[in-house]
JSON list of C-alpha atoms in Angstrom, two decimals:
[
{"chain": "V", "resi": 170, "resn": "ASP", "atom": "CA", "xyz": [0.00, 0.00, 0.00]},
{"chain": "V", "resi": 171, "resn": "GLN", "atom": "CA", "xyz": [1.96, 2.96, -1.34]},
{"chain": "V", "resi": 172, "resn": "GLN", "atom": "CA", "xyz": [0.53, 6.02, 0.39]},
{"chain": "V", "resi": 173, "resn": "VAL", "atom": "CA", "xyz": [2.97, 8.41, -1.26]},
{"chain": "V", "resi": 174, "resn": "LYS", "atom": "CA", "xyz": [3.71, 7.99, -4.95]},
{"chain": "V", "resi": 175, "resn": "GLN", "atom": "CA", "xyz": [6.16, 9.58, -7.32]},
{"chain": "V", "resi": 176, "resn": "ASN", "atom": "CA", "xyz": [5.11, 8.19, -10.66]},
{"chain": "V", "resi": 177, "resn": "SER", "atom": "CA", "xyz": [8.00, 9.59, -12.70]},
{"chain": "V", "resi": 178, "resn": "PRO", "atom": "CA", "xyz": [11.22, 7.68, -11.96]},
{"chain": "V", "resi": 179, "resn": "SER", "atom": "CA", "xyz": [13.27, 10.18, -13.97]},
{"chain": "V", "resi": 180, "resn": "LEU", "atom": "CA", "xyz": [13.13, 13.62, -15.56]},
{"chain": "V", "resi": 181, "resn": "SER", "atom": "CA", "xyz": [15.54, 15.49, -17.84]},
{"chain": "V", "resi": 182, "resn": "VAL", "atom": "CA", "xyz": [15.43, 19.26, -18.15]},
{"chain": "V", "resi": 183, "resn": "GLN", "atom": "CA", "xyz": [17.57, 21.81, -19.96]},
{"chain": "V", "resi": 184, "resn": "GLU", "atom": "CA", "xyz": [19.60, 24.20, -17.82]},
{"chain": "V", "resi": 185, "resn": "GLY", "atom": "CA", "xyz": [17.70, 27.43, -17.19]},
{"chain": "V", "resi": 186, "resn": "ARG", "atom": "CA", "xyz": [14.28, 25.87, -17.75]},
{"chain": "V", "resi": 187, "resn": "ILE", "atom": "CA", "xyz": [11.71, 24.90, -15.13]},
{"chain": "V", "resi": 188, "resn": "SER", "atom": "CA", "xyz": [11.78, 21.47, -13.46]},
{"chain": "V", "resi": 189, "resn": "ILE", "atom": "CA", "xyz": [8.48, 20.17, -12.13]},
{"chain": "V", "resi": 190, "resn": "LEU", "atom": "CA", "xyz": [8.50, 17.14, -9.88]},
{"chain": "V", "resi": 191, "resn": "ASN", "atom": "CA", "xyz": [5.21, 15.57, -8.88]},
{"chain": "V", "resi": 192, "resn": "CYS", "atom": "CA", "xyz": [3.97, 13.60, -5.90]},
{"chain": "V", "resi": 193, "resn": "ASP", "atom": "CA", "xyz": [0.57, 12.05, -5.15]},
{"chain": "V", "resi": 194, "resn": "TYR", "atom": "CA", "xyz": [-0.72, 10.79, -1.83]},
{"chain": "V", "resi": 195, "resn": "THR", "atom": "CA", "xyz": [-3.73, 8.81, -0.68]},
{"chain": "V", "resi": 196, "resn": "ASN", "atom": "CA", "xyz": [-4.16, 9.70, 3.00]},
{"chain": "V", "resi": 197, "resn": "SER", "atom": "CA", "xyz": [-6.17, 12.91, 3.43]},
{"chain": "V", "resi": 198, "resn": "MET", "atom": "CA", "xyz": [-5.04, 13.05, 7.08]},
{"chain": "V", "resi": 199, "resn": "PHE", "atom": "CA", "xyz": [-1.46, 13.96, 6.15]},
{"chain": "V", "resi": 200, "resn": "ASP", "atom": "CA", "xyz": [-0.75, 17.42, 7.51]},
{"chain": "V", "resi": 201, "resn": "TYR", "atom": "CA", "xyz": [2.89, 18.04, 6.66]},
{"chain": "V", "resi": 202, "resn": "PHE", "atom": "CA", "xyz": [4.88, 17.48, 3.51]},
{"chain": "V", "resi": 203, "resn": "LEU", "atom": "CA", "xyz": [8.60, 17.70, 2.83]},
{"chain": "V", "resi": 204, "resn": "TRP", "atom": "CA", "xyz": [10.87, 17.53, -0.19]},
{"chain": "V", "resi": 205, "resn": "TYR", "atom": "CA", "xyz": [14.37, 16.12, 0.07]},
{"chain": "V", "resi": 206, "resn": "LYS", "atom": "CA", "xyz": [17.22, 16.04, -2.40]},
{"chain": "V", "resi": 207, "resn": "LYS", "atom": "CA", "xyz": [19.67, 13.14, -2.39]},
{"chain": "V", "resi": 208, "resn": "TYR", "atom": "CA", "xyz": [23.09, 12.92, -4.01]},
{"chain": "V", "resi": 209, "resn": "PRO", "atom": "CA", "xyz": [24.83, 9.53, -4.37]},
{"chain": "V", "resi": 210, "resn": "ALA", "atom": "CA", "xyz": [26.58, 8.33, -1.20]},
{"chain": "V", "resi": 211, "resn": "GLU", "atom": "CA", "xyz": [24.95, 11.07, 0.88]},
{"chain": "V", "resi": 212, "resn": "GLY", "atom": "CA", "xyz": [21.88, 11.19, 3.09]},
{"chain": "V", "resi": 213, "resn": "PRO", "atom": "CA", "xyz": [18.78, 13.10, 1.93]},
{"chain": "V", "resi": 214, "resn": "THR", "atom": "CA", "xyz": [19.07, 16.87, 2.32]},
{"chain": "V", "resi": 215, "resn": "PHE", "atom": "CA", "xyz": [16.02, 18.81, 3.47]},
{"chain": "V", "resi": 216, "resn": "LEU", "atom": "CA", "xyz": [14.86, 21.18, 0.73]},
{"chain": "V", "resi": 217, "resn": "ILE", "atom": "CA", "xyz": [11.47, 22.70, 1.46]},
{"chain": "V", "resi": 218, "resn": "SER", "atom": "CA", "xyz": [8.29, 21.95, 3.38]},
{"chain": "V", "resi": 219, "resn": "ILE", "atom": "CA", "xyz": [4.61, 22.80, 3.32]},
{"chain": "V", "resi": 220, "resn": "SER", "atom": "CA", "xyz": [1.85, 22.49, 5.86]},
{"chain": "V", "resi": 221, "resn": "SER", "atom": "CA", "xyz": [-1.60, 21.30, 4.85]},
{"chain": "V", "resi": 222, "resn": "ILE", "atom": "CA", "xyz": [-3.04, 24.70, 5.80]},
{"chain": "V", "resi": 223, "resn": "LYS", "atom": "CA", "xyz": [-1.12, 26.30, 2.94]},
{"chain": "V", "resi": 224, "resn": "ASP", "atom": "CA", "xyz": [-1.19, 25.78, -0.79]},
{"chain": "V", "resi": 225, "resn": "LYS", "atom": "CA", "xyz": [2.19, 27.29, -1.69]},
{"chain": "V", "resi": 226, "resn": "ASN", "atom": "CA", "xyz": [5.59, 27.80, -0.14]},
{"chain": "V", "resi": 227, "resn": "GLU", "atom": "CA", "xyz": [8.59, 29.46, -1.76]},
{"chain": "V", "resi": 228, "resn": "ASP", "atom": "CA", "xyz": [12.27, 29.41, -0.93]},
{"chain": "V", "resi": 229, "resn": "GLY", "atom": "CA", "xyz": [14.51, 30.98, -3.54]},
{"chain": "V", "resi": 230, "resn": "ARG", "atom": "CA", "xyz": [14.41, 28.90, -6.72]},
{"chain": "V", "resi": 231, "resn": "PHE", "atom": "CA", "xyz": [12.22, 26.26, -5.09]},
{"chain": "V", "resi": 232, "resn": "THR", "atom": "CA", "xyz": [8.44, 26.42, -4.78]},
{"chain": "V", "resi": 233, "resn": "VAL", "atom": "CA", "xyz": [6.15, 23.69, -3.50]},
{"chain": "V", "resi": 234, "resn": "PHE", "atom": "CA", "xyz": [2.47, 23.65, -4.40]},
{"chain": "V", "resi": 235, "resn": "LEU", "atom": "CA", "xyz": [-0.14, 21.63, -2.55]},
{"chain": "V", "resi": 236, "resn": "ASN", "atom": "CA", "xyz": [-3.54, 20.71, -4.00]},
{"chain": "V", "resi": 237, "resn": "LYS", "atom": "CA", "xyz": [-5.43, 19.03, -1.16]},
{"chain": "V", "resi": 238, "resn": "SER", "atom": "CA", "xyz": [-8.53, 18.20, -3.16]},
{"chain": "V", "resi": 239, "resn": "ALA", "atom": "CA", "xyz": [-6.41, 16.32, -5.70]},
{"chain": "V", "resi": 240, "resn": "LYS", "atom": "CA", "xyz": [-4.04, 14.97, -3.02]},
{"chain": "V", "resi": 241, "resn": "HIS", "atom": "CA", "xyz": [-1.16, 16.21, -5.12]},
{"chain": "V", "resi": 242, "resn": "LEU", "atom": "CA", "xyz": [1.94, 18.24, -4.51]},
{"chain": "V", "resi": 243, "resn": "SER", "atom": "CA", "xyz": [4.61, 19.46, -6.85]},
{"chain": "V", "resi": 244, "resn": "LEU", "atom": "CA", "xyz": [8.07, 20.96, -6.57]},
{"chain": "V", "resi": 245, "resn": "HIS", "atom": "CA", "xyz": [9.06, 23.65, -9.06]},
{"chain": "V", "resi": 246, "resn": "ILE", "atom": "CA", "xyz": [12.71, 24.55, -9.58]},
{"chain": "V", "resi": 247, "resn": "VAL", "atom": "CA", "xyz": [13.29, 27.75, -11.55]},
{"chain": "V", "resi": 248, "resn": "PRO", "atom": "CA", "xyz": [15.75, 28.16, -13.14]},
{"chain": "V", "resi": 249, "resn": "SER", "atom": "CA", "xyz": [17.16, 24.64, -13.11]},
{"chain": "V", "resi": 250, "resn": "GLN", "atom": "CA", "xyz": [20.93, 24.31, -12.69]},
{"chain": "V", "resi": 251, "resn": "PRO", "atom": "CA", "xyz": [23.25, 21.35, -13.35]},
{"chain": "V", "resi": 252, "resn": "GLY", "atom": "CA", "xyz": [23.93, 21.14, -9.59]},
{"chain": "V", "resi": 253, "resn": "ASP", "atom": "CA", "xyz": [20.25, 20.34, -9.09]},
{"chain": "V", "resi": 254, "resn": "SER", "atom": "CA", "xyz": [20.80, 16.92, -10.68]},
{"chain": "V", "resi": 255, "resn": "ALA", "atom": "CA", "xyz": [19.92, 14.47, -7.91]},
{"chain": "V", "resi": 256, "resn": "VAL", "atom": "CA", "xyz": [17.15, 12.17, -6.71]},
{"chain": "V", "resi": 257, "resn": "TYR", "atom": "CA", "xyz": [14.21, 14.05, -5.19]},
{"chain": "V", "resi": 258, "resn": "PHE", "atom": "CA", "xyz": [11.94, 12.47, -2.59]},
{"chain": "V", "resi": 259, "resn": "CYS", "atom": "CA", "xyz": [8.65, 13.76, -1.32]},
{"chain": "V", "resi": 260, "resn": "ALA", "atom": "CA", "xyz": [7.55, 12.74, 2.17]},
{"chain": "V", "resi": 261, "resn": "ALA", "atom": "CA", "xyz": [4.30, 13.11, 4.06]},
{"chain": "V", "resi": 262, "resn": "SER", "atom": "CA", "xyz": [3.22, 12.68, 7.64]},
{"chain": "V", "resi": 263, "resn": "ARG", "atom": "CA", "xyz": [0.22, 12.95, 9.87]},
{"chain": "V", "resi": 264, "resn": "PHE", "atom": "CA", "xyz": [1.21, 14.38, 13.22]},
{"chain": "V", "resi": 265, "resn": "SER", "atom": "CA", "xyz": [0.52, 11.85, 15.98]},
{"chain": "V", "resi": 266, "resn": "GLY", "atom": "CA", "xyz": [2.79, 12.93, 18.78]},
{"chain": "V", "resi": 267, "resn": "THR", "atom": "CA", "xyz": [5.60, 13.11, 16.28]},
{"chain": "V", "resi": 268, "resn": "TYR", "atom": "CA", "xyz": [6.20, 13.09, 12.54]},
{"chain": "V", "resi": 269, "resn": "LYS", "atom": "CA", "xyz": [6.67, 9.62, 11.02]},
{"chain": "V", "resi": 270, "resn": "TYR", "atom": "CA", "xyz": [7.35, 10.42, 7.41]},
{"chain": "V", "resi": 271, "resn": "ILE", "atom": "CA", "xyz": [6.26, 8.21, 4.55]},
{"chain": "V", "resi": 272, "resn": "PHE", "atom": "CA", "xyz": [8.47, 8.69, 1.53]},
{"chain": "V", "resi": 273, "resn": "GLY", "atom": "CA", "xyz": [7.83, 8.28, -2.16]},
{"chain": "V", "resi": 274, "resn": "THR", "atom": "CA", "xyz": [10.20, 6.23, -4.31]},
{"chain": "V", "resi": 275, "resn": "GLY", "atom": "CA", "xyz": [11.98, 9.27, -5.70]},
{"chain": "V", "resi": 276, "resn": "THR", "atom": "CA", "xyz": [12.43, 11.02, -9.05]},
{"chain": "V", "resi": 277, "resn": "ARG", "atom": "CA", "xyz": [15.88, 11.28, -10.59]},
{"chain": "V", "resi": 278, "resn": "LEU", "atom": "CA", "xyz": [16.33, 14.76, -12.06]},
{"chain": "V", "resi": 279, "resn": "LYS", "atom": "CA", "xyz": [19.00, 15.39, -14.64]},
{"chain": "V", "resi": 280, "resn": "VAL", "atom": "CA", "xyz": [19.66, 18.98, -15.63]},
{"chain": "V", "resi": 281, "resn": "LEU", "atom": "CA", "xyz": [21.45, 19.18, -18.97]},
{"chain": "V", "resi": 282, "resn": "ALA", "atom": "CA", "xyz": [24.00, 21.93, -19.53]},
{"chain": "J", "resi": 183, "resn": "GLU", "atom": "CA", "xyz": [27.68, 23.14, 14.01]},
{"chain": "J", "resi": 184, "resn": "THR", "atom": "CA", "xyz": [28.21, 19.39, 13.53]},
{"chain": "J", "resi": 185, "resn": "GLY", "atom": "CA", "xyz": [25.82, 17.54, 11.25]},
{"chain": "J", "resi": 186, "resn": "VAL", "atom": "CA", "xyz": [24.40, 14.05, 11.70]},
{"chain": "J", "resi": 187, "resn": "THR", "atom": "CA", "xyz": [27.08, 11.36, 11.57]},
{"chain": "J", "resi": 188, "resn": "GLN", "atom": "CA", "xyz": [26.70, 7.60, 11.25]},
{"chain": "J", "resi": 189, "resn": "SER", "atom": "CA", "xyz": [29.05, 4.65, 11.66]},
{"chain": "J", "resi": 190, "resn": "PRO", "atom": "CA", "xyz": [30.12, 2.43, 10.14]},
{"chain": "J", "resi": 191, "resn": "THR", "atom": "CA", "xyz": [29.81, 3.49, 6.50]},
{"chain": "J", "resi": 192, "resn": "HIS", "atom": "CA", "xyz": [29.56, -0.05, 5.18]},
{"chain": "J", "resi": 193, "resn": "LEU", "atom": "CA", "xyz": [28.99, -3.40, 6.83]},
{"chain": "J", "resi": 194, "resn": "ILE", "atom": "CA", "xyz": [28.77, -6.98, 5.62]},
{"chain": "J", "resi": 195, "resn": "LYS", "atom": "CA", "xyz": [27.07, -9.55, 7.83]},
{"chain": "J", "resi": 196, "resn": "THR", "atom": "CA", "xyz": [25.89, -13.14, 7.50]},
{"chain": "J", "resi": 197, "resn": "ARG", "atom": "CA", "xyz": [22.26, -14.21, 7.80]},
{"chain": "J", "resi": 198, "resn": "GLY", "atom": "CA", "xyz": [21.36, -14.93, 11.43]},
{"chain": "J", "resi": 199, "resn": "GLN", "atom": "CA", "xyz": [23.96, -12.57, 12.87]},
{"chain": "J", "resi": 200, "resn": "GLN", "atom": "CA", "xyz": [23.27, -9.40, 14.86]},
{"chain": "J", "resi": 201, "resn": "VAL", "atom": "CA", "xyz": [24.34, -5.85, 13.96]},
{"chain": "J", "resi": 202, "resn": "THR", "atom": "CA", "xyz": [24.58, -2.50, 15.73]},
{"chain": "J", "resi": 203, "resn": "LEU", "atom": "CA", "xyz": [24.56, 0.79, 13.82]},
{"chain": "J", "resi": 204, "resn": "ARG", "atom": "CA", "xyz": [25.38, 4.13, 15.41]},
{"chain": "J", "resi": 205, "resn": "CYS", "atom": "CA", "xyz": [24.20, 7.69, 14.94]},
{"chain": "J", "resi": 206, "resn": "SER", "atom": "CA", "xyz": [25.26, 11.01, 16.43]},
{"chain": "J", "resi": 207, "resn": "SER", "atom": "CA", "xyz": [22.60, 13.67, 16.14]},
{"chain": "J", "resi": 208, "resn": "GLN", "atom": "CA", "xyz": [23.13, 17.24, 14.98]},
{"chain": "J", "resi": 209, "resn": "SER", "atom": "CA", "xyz": [24.18, 19.63, 17.72]},
{"chain": "J", "resi": 210, "resn": "GLY", "atom": "CA", "xyz": [21.16, 20.66, 19.80]},
{"chain": "J", "resi": 211, "resn": "HIS", "atom": "CA", "xyz": [18.87, 17.98, 18.39]},
{"chain": "J", "resi": 212, "resn": "ASN", "atom": "CA", "xyz": [17.33, 15.66, 21.00]},
{"chain": "J", "resi": 213, "resn": "THR", "atom": "CA", "xyz": [15.24, 13.42, 18.74]},
{"chain": "J", "resi": 214, "resn": "VAL", "atom": "CA", "xyz": [16.51, 10.69, 16.43]},
{"chain": "J", "resi": 215, "resn": "SER", "atom": "CA", "xyz": [14.52, 8.77, 13.82]},
{"chain": "J", "resi": 216, "resn": "TRP", "atom": "CA", "xyz": [15.77, 5.69, 11.98]},
{"chain": "J", "resi": 217, "resn": "TYR", "atom": "CA", "xyz": [14.82, 4.77, 8.41]},
{"chain": "J", "resi": 218, "resn": "GLN", "atom": "CA", "xyz": [15.54, 1.80, 6.15]},
{"chain": "J", "resi": 219, "resn": "GLN", "atom": "CA", "xyz": [16.02, 2.49, 2.45]},
{"chain": "J", "resi": 220, "resn": "ALA", "atom": "CA", "xyz": [15.96, -0.55, 0.18]},
{"chain": "J", "resi": 221, "resn": "LEU", "atom": "CA", "xyz": [17.37, -0.28, -3.33]},
{"chain": "J", "resi": 222, "resn": "GLY", "atom": "CA", "xyz": [15.08, 1.76, -5.59]},
{"chain": "J", "resi": 223, "resn": "GLN", "atom": "CA", "xyz": [12.75, 2.69, -2.75]},
{"chain": "J", "resi": 224, "resn": "GLY", "atom": "CA", "xyz": [12.22, 5.67, -0.52]},
{"chain": "J", "resi": 225, "resn": "PRO", "atom": "CA", "xyz": [13.24, 5.59, 3.14]},
{"chain": "J", "resi": 226, "resn": "GLN", "atom": "CA", "xyz": [10.86, 3.66, 5.45]},
{"chain": "J", "resi": 227, "resn": "PHE", "atom": "CA", "xyz": [10.36, 4.80, 9.04]},
{"chain": "J", "resi": 228, "resn": "ILE", "atom": "CA", "xyz": [11.59, 2.25, 11.58]},
{"chain": "J", "resi": 229, "resn": "PHE", "atom": "CA", "xyz": [11.25, 4.13, 14.90]},
{"chain": "J", "resi": 230, "resn": "GLN", "atom": "CA", "xyz": [12.04, 7.35, 16.72]},
{"chain": "J", "resi": 231, "resn": "TYR", "atom": "CA", "xyz": [13.77, 8.02, 20.03]},
{"chain": "J", "resi": 232, "resn": "TYR", "atom": "CA", "xyz": [13.17, 11.02, 22.25]},
{"chain": "J", "resi": 233, "resn": "ARG", "atom": "CA", "xyz": [14.44, 11.43, 25.82]},
{"chain": "J", "resi": 234, "resn": "GLU", "atom": "CA", "xyz": [15.95, 7.95, 25.65]},
{"chain": "J", "resi": 235, "resn": "GLU", "atom": "CA", "xyz": [12.60, 6.29, 24.98]},
{"chain": "J", "resi": 236, "resn": "GLU", "atom": "CA", "xyz": [10.96, 4.96, 21.84]},
{"chain": "J", "resi": 237, "resn": "ASN", "atom": "CA", "xyz": [8.48, 7.57, 20.61]},
{"chain": "J", "resi": 238, "resn": "GLY", "atom": "CA", "xyz": [6.77, 6.00, 17.62]},
{"chain": "J", "resi": 239, "resn": "ARG", "atom": "CA", "xyz": [7.40, 2.90, 15.54]},
{"chain": "J", "resi": 240, "resn": "GLY", "atom": "CA", "xyz": [6.78, 1.84, 11.94]},
{"chain": "J", "resi": 241, "resn": "ASN", "atom": "CA", "xyz": [5.92, -1.62, 10.61]},
{"chain": "J", "resi": 242, "resn": "PHE", "atom": "CA", "xyz": [9.12, -3.37, 11.60]},
{"chain": "J", "resi": 243, "resn": "PRO", "atom": "CA", "xyz": [9.39, -6.57, 13.70]},
{"chain": "J", "resi": 244, "resn": "PRO", "atom": "CA", "xyz": [10.71, -6.54, 17.29]},
{"chain": "J", "resi": 245, "resn": "ARG", "atom": "CA", "xyz": [14.12, -7.81, 16.16]},
{"chain": "J", "resi": 246, "resn": "PHE", "atom": "CA", "xyz": [14.69, -4.19, 15.18]},
{"chain": "J", "resi": 247, "resn": "SER", "atom": "CA", "xyz": [15.42, -2.34, 18.41]},
{"chain": "J", "resi": 248, "resn": "GLY", "atom": "CA", "xyz": [17.13, 0.83, 19.44]},
{"chain": "J", "resi": 249, "resn": "LEU", "atom": "CA", "xyz": [18.65, 2.91, 22.18]},
{"chain": "J", "resi": 250, "resn": "GLN", "atom": "CA", "xyz": [19.20, 6.58, 22.80]},
{"chain": "J", "resi": 251, "resn": "PHE", "atom": "CA", "xyz": [21.87, 7.85, 25.14]},
{"chain": "J", "resi": 252, "resn": "PRO", "atom": "CA", "xyz": [21.91, 10.95, 27.39]},
{"chain": "J", "resi": 253, "resn": "ASN", "atom": "CA", "xyz": [24.01, 12.80, 24.78]},
{"chain": "J", "resi": 254, "resn": "TYR", "atom": "CA", "xyz": [21.18, 12.09, 22.26]},
{"chain": "J", "resi": 255, "resn": "SER", "atom": "CA", "xyz": [23.25, 9.70, 20.17]},
{"chain": "J", "resi": 256, "resn": "SER", "atom": "CA", "xyz": [21.46, 6.54, 19.18]},
{"chain": "J", "resi": 257, "resn": "GLU", "atom": "CA", "xyz": [21.95, 2.91, 18.17]},
{"chain": "J", "resi": 258, "resn": "LEU", "atom": "CA", "xyz": [19.92, 0.67, 15.91]},
{"chain": "J", "resi": 259, "resn": "ASN", "atom": "CA", "xyz": [20.20, -3.05, 16.66]},
{"chain": "J", "resi": 260, "resn": "VAL", "atom": "CA", "xyz": [18.98, -5.77, 14.33]},
{"chain": "J", "resi": 261, "resn": "ASN", "atom": "CA", "xyz": [18.93, -9.37, 15.52]},
{"chain": "J", "resi": 262, "resn": "ALA", "atom": "CA", "xyz": [18.65, -12.56, 13.45]},
{"chain": "J", "resi": 263, "resn": "LEU", "atom": "CA", "xyz": [19.58, -10.80, 10.23]},
{"chain": "J", "resi": 264, "resn": "GLU", "atom": "CA", "xyz": [17.72, -11.78, 7.07]},
{"chain": "J", "resi": 265, "resn": "LEU", "atom": "CA", "xyz": [18.75, -11.26, 3.46]},
{"chain": "J", "resi": 266, "resn": "ASP", "atom": "CA", "xyz": [15.97, -8.67, 3.06]},
{"chain": "J", "resi": 267, "resn": "ASP", "atom": "CA", "xyz": [17.58, -6.54, 5.76]},
{"chain": "J", "resi": 268, "resn": "SER", "atom": "CA", "xyz": [20.19, -5.53, 3.19]},
{"chain": "J", "resi": 269, "resn": "ALA", "atom": "CA", "xyz": [19.61, -1.79, 2.76]},
{"chain": "J", "resi": 270, "resn": "LEU", "atom": "CA", "xyz": [20.87, 1.70, 3.50]},
{"chain": "J", "resi": 271, "resn": "TYR", "atom": "CA", "xyz": [20.05, 2.63, 7.10]},
{"chain": "J", "resi": 272, "resn": "LEU", "atom": "CA", "xyz": [19.56, 6.33, 7.68]},
{"chain": "J", "resi": 273, "resn": "CYS", "atom": "CA", "xyz": [19.18, 8.24, 10.87]},
{"chain": "J", "resi": 274, "resn": "ALA", "atom": "CA", "xyz": [17.66, 11.69, 11.05]},
{"chain": "J", "resi": 275, "resn": "SER", "atom": "CA", "xyz": [17.76, 14.13, 13.92]},
{"chain": "J", "resi": 276, "resn": "SER", "atom": "CA", "xyz": [15.37, 16.93, 14.79]},
{"chain": "J", "resi": 277, "resn": "LEU", "atom": "CA", "xyz": [14.95, 19.61, 17.45]},
{"chain": "J", "resi": 278, "resn": "GLY", "atom": "CA", "xyz": [12.13, 17.65, 19.04]},
{"chain": "J", "resi": 279, "resn": "PRO", "atom": "CA", "xyz": [9.35, 15.21, 18.20]},
{"chain": "J", "resi": 280, "resn": "VAL", "atom": "CA", "xyz": [7.08, 18.09, 17.18]},
{"chain": "J", "resi": 281, "resn": "SER", "atom": "CA", "xyz": [9.69, 19.56, 14.85]},
{"chain": "J", "resi": 282, "resn": "TYR", "atom": "CA", "xyz": [8.72, 18.73, 11.30]},
{"chain": "J", "resi": 283, "resn": "GLU", "atom": "CA", "xyz": [12.22, 19.22, 9.87]},
{"chain": "J", "resi": 284, "resn": "GLN", "atom": "CA", "xyz": [14.44, 16.16, 10.04]},
{"chain": "J", "resi": 285, "resn": "TYR", "atom": "CA", "xyz": [18.10, 16.22, 9.04]},
{"chain": "J", "resi": 286, "resn": "PHE", "atom": "CA", "xyz": [19.66, 13.02, 7.72]},
{"chain": "J", "resi": 287, "resn": "GLY", "atom": "CA", "xyz": [23.07, 11.47, 8.11]},
{"chain": "J", "resi": 288, "resn": "PRO", "atom": "CA", "xyz": [24.92, 9.82, 5.20]},
{"chain": "J", "resi": 289, "resn": "GLY", "atom": "CA", "xyz": [23.68, 6.35, 6.12]},
{"chain": "J", "resi": 290, "resn": "THR", "atom": "CA", "xyz": [25.17, 2.91, 6.77]},
{"chain": "J", "resi": 291, "resn": "ARG", "atom": "CA", "xyz": [25.07, 0.43, 3.89]},
{"chain": "J", "resi": 292, "resn": "LEU", "atom": "CA", "xyz": [24.33, -3.04, 5.33]},
{"chain": "J", "resi": 293, "resn": "THR", "atom": "CA", "xyz": [24.77, -6.12, 3.18]},
{"chain": "J", "resi": 294, "resn": "VAL", "atom": "CA", "xyz": [23.51, -9.47, 4.50]},
{"chain": "J", "resi": 295, "resn": "THR", "atom": "CA", "xyz": [24.86, -12.57, 2.74]}
]
């Protein structure tokens, strides 16, 4: 039972263009969502978060959009840079005394110079 | 500020053996969560430790156990190793159980033969 899904295993984007990474979830009780970036041989690096009471959060080149009715969130990277090439994971949690995140399977982003 | 560190980096064990993995949390962080990441999958929540006690557990059998020490460092113990336990084990620290941001270490790659 995959509660958090990233249906695109990989994505290639030209440098300078927009990268859009998508994530779908099934549990409407999730109240916090995170995006992580992972380089080979490193642990995931926290990128950006969004609470279920918001529909958008921006941090520099990164923006996360949340559509609760569709149970869908997306990460936009503008402009994309070669250093953004990594695996991106979305994660979701329902707060129950703590956050126990459920992760998607990841999307490998390749930004072409 | 010191980030999350894990040891060892790699480990090879035989089926049926026991293993202990170690994690030092980021400075000031008192909560540690452990995740298992199988090849091609996203991290799966194993359990969390806060104030030296287990504070939430995922769908893992009791042969997965942990400890947290007064300095907030933590251990993950796995008994009676099975081939399917081969994975990358990640720990993540946070400022507290109600802090939604979790910061990951580089992981320990466990291979069970």
